[in-house]
Amino acid sequence: MRNTAFLLALLLVLVAGTIPALLGFSRAFTADEVALADGRTLQGTILSEADGGVRFLASGRTTEEIPAERVKEVRRGTFFPDEVETTDGAVLRGEVAIESPAGVRLVLDRKALEFARREILEVRREGALSLLHFGWALSDPFLWQVMGWTAAVAVLGTLGALLLGLPYALLTARTEIPGRTLFSALYGAPLVLPPLLTAMAWDRLLPQGWLEGPAALGPWSTVVQAAALFALAYFPFVTLFARRSLASVGAAEEEAARLVAGPWGALRRVTLPLARPGILLGVLFAFVFCLNDFSVVDYLNVVRTPAKQVSVLPFLVQFHFSRRMGGMAELMVIGLPAALLSLAAAAAALRIATRSDTATVGSAWRAPRPLPLGPAARIAGSLFCAAVLAAGALVPALALLEEAGPPSTYARVFGEGGAGANLRLTIGLAAA
């Protein structure tokens, strides 16, 4: 039952993210595109094409400024788009952003445009995405560089999450360190704090040398810093699944191994191999999040010199999309590597999660004994767990609270600043 519920939950996540992606992918094959001489690529529907130029219905939000002398009537809709009727009889539909004595600003979802032949580099009819785009991508050294930085950040961040999450799981699930109950309850706290806020907090607390990094490392200093922040943010995934697997290993298996190899040999040769599926599941989750998070690297690039900046695939896609650069086909080509890696990791996680349990709990099963630790080792284990929690959640949260200032700041931002409406919308969408 547990495996079925977990499978359904993961399938829901995949469907929620995959169906919109597939719809966008189909648009890349079916939409028309017009590549302009000024570098823009517009997607939509070609209405007519002649020697003189192209008449094109562009998709995507654009702004139309209509002077007051051209406005005949403004009709605001409740369930339907707003309409602006002009003096020449045209009716434009969209969202009225500003209406003033000077005129009307209308935000359009689709807009008819006309381009002279000299303004057009290329007209691509249905099937804009082709092997030519993949050839372009594979021949672009910059894209290969971006893919390399993306892989470096994701792999190092995942490795860091493993190095923090597995010892934390081992200490809280299989030892009797002081504060074990508290550490077992709070290890998920870093997941509550967005990694971007953690990055901002640590950049505020640490000296300027953290911002610059060693000159000899160049961009690698930013990669290592991003990976460290991801490790602090996503190690709870490793801890969550590793704790369950470590606790499910029966005492009989360990006791037999202890007779031959001792307690630490049994841990290395029996306990950890039996707990490997849970550990790997946590690693895969951490990898997917490290791979697709662009906010941390984006922030680090802003506060670092150009020589230390790196680009990752999620940021490159977001950058091109927000500036309408390259068109849907180029966006699909750029985004496919990260999407395929994420889907492969999710498929591996599904396979692991739906396999049989690590150990069978039956009448002969007994809970494993705690690992023997001396007084100094128990104190060191508690300090390790406390330090990881403090670095991942407590210190950044306190730093952000101090930076935010007195309660009047919250009243101004959420009241006069209008952030309250955005907060209510965010909470509503999350609840839905």
Short mmCIF file of N, CA, C and O in Angstrom, two decimals, residues 254-263 265-266 269:
data_model
loop_
_atom_site.label_atom_id
_atom_site.label_comp_id
_atom_site.label_asym_id
_atom_site.label_seq_id
_atom_site.Cartn_x
_atom_site.Cartn_y
_atom_site.Cartn_z
N GLU A 254 22.91 -8.13 10.93
CA GLU A 254 24.04 -7.41 11.50
C GLU A 254 24.81 -8.25 12.51
O GLU A 254 26.05 -8.24 12.53
N GLU A 255 24.09 -8.98 13.36
CA GLU A 255 24.77 -9.76 14.40
C GLU A 255 25.64 -10.85 13.80
O GLU A 255 26.74 -11.14 14.30
N ALA A 256 25.17 -11.47 12.72
CA ALA A 256 25.99 -12.47 12.05
C ALA A 256 27.26 -11.85 11.49
O ALA A 256 28.35 -12.44 11.57
N ALA A 257 27.13 -10.65 10.93
CA ALA A 257 28.31 -9.98 10.37
C ALA A 257 29.25 -9.49 11.47
O ALA A 257 30.47 -9.47 11.29
N ARG A 258 28.70 -9.10 12.61
CA ARG A 258 29.54 -8.61 13.70
C ARG A 258 30.46 -9.70 14.24
O ARG A 258 31.57 -9.41 14.72
N LEU A 259 30.01 -10.94 14.21
CA LEU A 259 30.84 -12.03 14.70
C LEU A 259 32.11 -12.16 13.88
O LEU A 259 33.16 -12.61 14.38
N VAL A 260 32.04 -11.76 12.62
CA VAL A 260 33.18 -11.91 11.71
C VAL A 260 33.98 -10.61 11.60
O VAL A 260 35.21 -10.61 11.67
N ALA A 261 33.28 -9.49 11.43
CA ALA A 261 33.96 -8.23 11.08
C ALA A 261 33.85 -7.16 12.15
O ALA A 261 34.40 -6.07 11.96
N GLY A 262 33.13 -7.40 13.26
CA GLY A 262 32.96 -6.37 14.25
C GLY A 262 31.85 -5.40 13.87
O GLY A 262 31.32 -5.45 12.75
N PRO A 263 31.47 -4.48 14.77
CA PRO A 263 30.33 -3.59 14.49
C PRO A 263 30.53 -2.68 13.29
O PRO A 263 29.62 -2.47 12.50
N GLY A 265 32.72 -3.13 10.77
CA GLY A 265 32.80 -3.95 9.57
C GLY A 265 31.43 -4.40 9.12
O GLY A 265 31.13 -4.45 7.91
N ALA A 266 30.52 -4.71 10.08
CA ALA A 266 29.16 -5.09 9.74
C ALA A 266 28.41 -3.92 9.11
O ALA A 266 27.62 -4.09 8.18
N ARG A 269 29.87 -3.64 5.50
CA ARG A 269 29.67 -4.77 4.59
C ARG A 269 28.22 -5.24 4.49
O ARG A 269 27.85 -5.87 3.49
#
